[in-house]
Amino acid sequence: MPRKKKPLREMTKEELVKRLFPSKRLRDRLYEIAHERDEDEPPRRSQESEPPTQSELSI
């Protein structure tokens, strides 16, 4: 008897990724793209931190 598929809401993040992107090569490439940093981009700031100063805005 075939096993019943696990509902999406009960799957872990890793299980969902494997189900949506079965190719390991594709998953690895998407992970690289999602986590790459731009060399020219300044470091990201938390939205909870104080607003940027006037000198930072004028750049």
PDB file of C-alpha atoms in Angstrom:
ATOM      1  CA  MET A   1       0.000   0.000   0.000  1.00  0.00           C
ATOM      2  CA  PRO A   2       1.514   3.383  -0.997  1.00  0.00           C
ATOM      3  CA  ARG A   3       2.303   5.841   1.731  1.00  0.00           C
ATOM      4  CA  LYS A   4       0.185   8.952   1.970  1.00  0.00           C
ATOM      5  CA  LYS A   5       2.013  12.206   1.191  1.00  0.00           C
ATOM      6  CA  LYS A   6       2.755  14.411   4.161  1.00  0.00           C
ATOM      7  CA  PRO A   7       0.686  17.647   4.152  1.00  0.00           C
ATOM      8  CA  LEU A   8       2.676  20.767   3.283  1.00  0.00           C
ATOM      9  CA  ARG A   9       1.848  22.445   6.598  1.00  0.00           C
ATOM     10  CA  GLU A  10       3.478  19.548   8.475  1.00  0.00           C
ATOM     11  CA  MET A  11       6.696  19.530   6.423  1.00  0.00           C
ATOM     12  CA  THR A  12       9.941  20.997   7.651  1.00  0.00           C
ATOM     13  CA  LYS A  13      11.733  23.690   5.674  1.00  0.00           C
ATOM     14  CA  GLU A  14      14.208  21.133   4.288  1.00  0.00           C
ATOM     15  CA  GLU A  15      11.427  18.766   3.206  1.00  0.00           C
ATOM     16  CA  LEU A  16       9.606  21.584   1.407  1.00  0.00           C
ATOM     17  CA  VAL A  17      12.741  22.650  -0.442  1.00  0.00           C
ATOM     18  CA  LYS A  18      13.400  19.067  -1.560  1.00  0.00           C
ATOM     19  CA  ARG A  19       9.815  18.701  -2.740  1.00  0.00           C
ATOM     20  CA  LEU A  20       9.759  21.997  -4.661  1.00  0.00           C
ATOM     21  CA  PHE A  21      13.292  21.667  -6.082  1.00  0.00           C
ATOM     22  CA  PRO A  22      14.133  17.960  -6.481  1.00  0.00           C
ATOM     23  CA  SER A  23      17.493  18.653  -8.169  1.00  0.00           C
ATOM     24  CA  LYS A  24      20.312  19.036  -5.616  1.00  0.00           C
ATOM     25  CA  ARG A  25      22.330  21.093  -8.104  1.00  0.00           C
ATOM     26  CA  LEU A  26      19.442  23.541  -8.507  1.00  0.00           C
ATOM     27  CA  ARG A  27      18.897  23.763  -4.723  1.00  0.00           C
ATOM     28  CA  ASP A  28      22.593  24.484  -4.173  1.00  0.00           C
ATOM     29  CA  ARG A  29      22.627  27.181  -6.867  1.00  0.00           C
ATOM     30  CA  LEU A  30      19.498  28.856  -5.477  1.00  0.00           C
ATOM     31  CA  TYR A  31      21.033  28.801  -1.985  1.00  0.00           C
ATOM     32  CA  GLU A  32      24.180  30.522  -3.327  1.00  0.00           C
ATOM     33  CA  ILE A  33      22.116  33.199  -5.068  1.00  0.00           C
ATOM     34  CA  ALA A  34      19.971  33.812  -1.991  1.00  0.00           C
ATOM     35  CA  HIS A  35      22.972  34.182   0.322  1.00  0.00           C
ATOM     36  CA  GLU A  36      25.474  36.044  -1.851  1.00  0.00           C
ATOM     37  CA  ARG A  37      26.543  39.534  -0.872  1.00  0.00           C
ATOM     38  CA  ASP A  38      27.169  42.426  -3.219  1.00  0.00           C
ATOM     39  CA  GLU A  39      30.693  43.786  -2.876  1.00  0.00           C
ATOM     40  CA  ASP A  40      29.574  47.409  -3.406  1.00  0.00           C
ATOM     41  CA  GLU A  41      26.600  47.252  -1.067  1.00  0.00           C
ATOM     42  CA  PRO A  42      27.037  48.744   2.416  1.00  0.00           C
ATOM     43  CA  PRO A  43      26.325  46.458   5.368  1.00  0.00           C
ATOM     44  CA  ARG A  44      22.651  45.991   6.095  1.00  0.00           C
ATOM     45  CA  ARG A  45      21.129  47.747   9.077  1.00  0.00           C
ATOM     46  CA  SER A  46      18.323  46.615  11.316  1.00  0.00           C
ATOM     47  CA  GLN A  47      15.071  48.495  10.871  1.00  0.00           C
ATOM     48  CA  GLU A  48      14.935  48.910  14.631  1.00  0.00           C
ATOM     49  CA  SER A  49      18.167  50.894  14.740  1.00  0.00           C
ATOM     50  CA  GLU A  50      18.223  54.678  14.653  1.00  0.00           C
ATOM     51  CA  PRO A  51      17.487  56.338  11.296  1.00  0.00           C
ATOM     52  CA  PRO A  52      20.428  57.131   9.003  1.00  0.00           C
ATOM     53  CA  THR A  53      22.268  60.370   9.645  1.00  0.00           C
ATOM     54  CA  GLN A  54      22.168  63.263   7.184  1.00  0.00           C
ATOM     55  CA  SER A  55      25.705  62.503   5.977  1.00  0.00           C
ATOM     56  CA  GLU A  56      24.727  58.892   5.207  1.00  0.00           C
ATOM     57  CA  LEU A  57      21.723  60.094   3.203  1.00  0.00           C
ATOM     58  CA  SER A  58      23.759  62.518   1.085  1.00  0.00           C
ATOM     59  CA  ILE A  59      26.108  59.833  -0.266  1.00  0.00           C
TER      60      ILE A  59
END
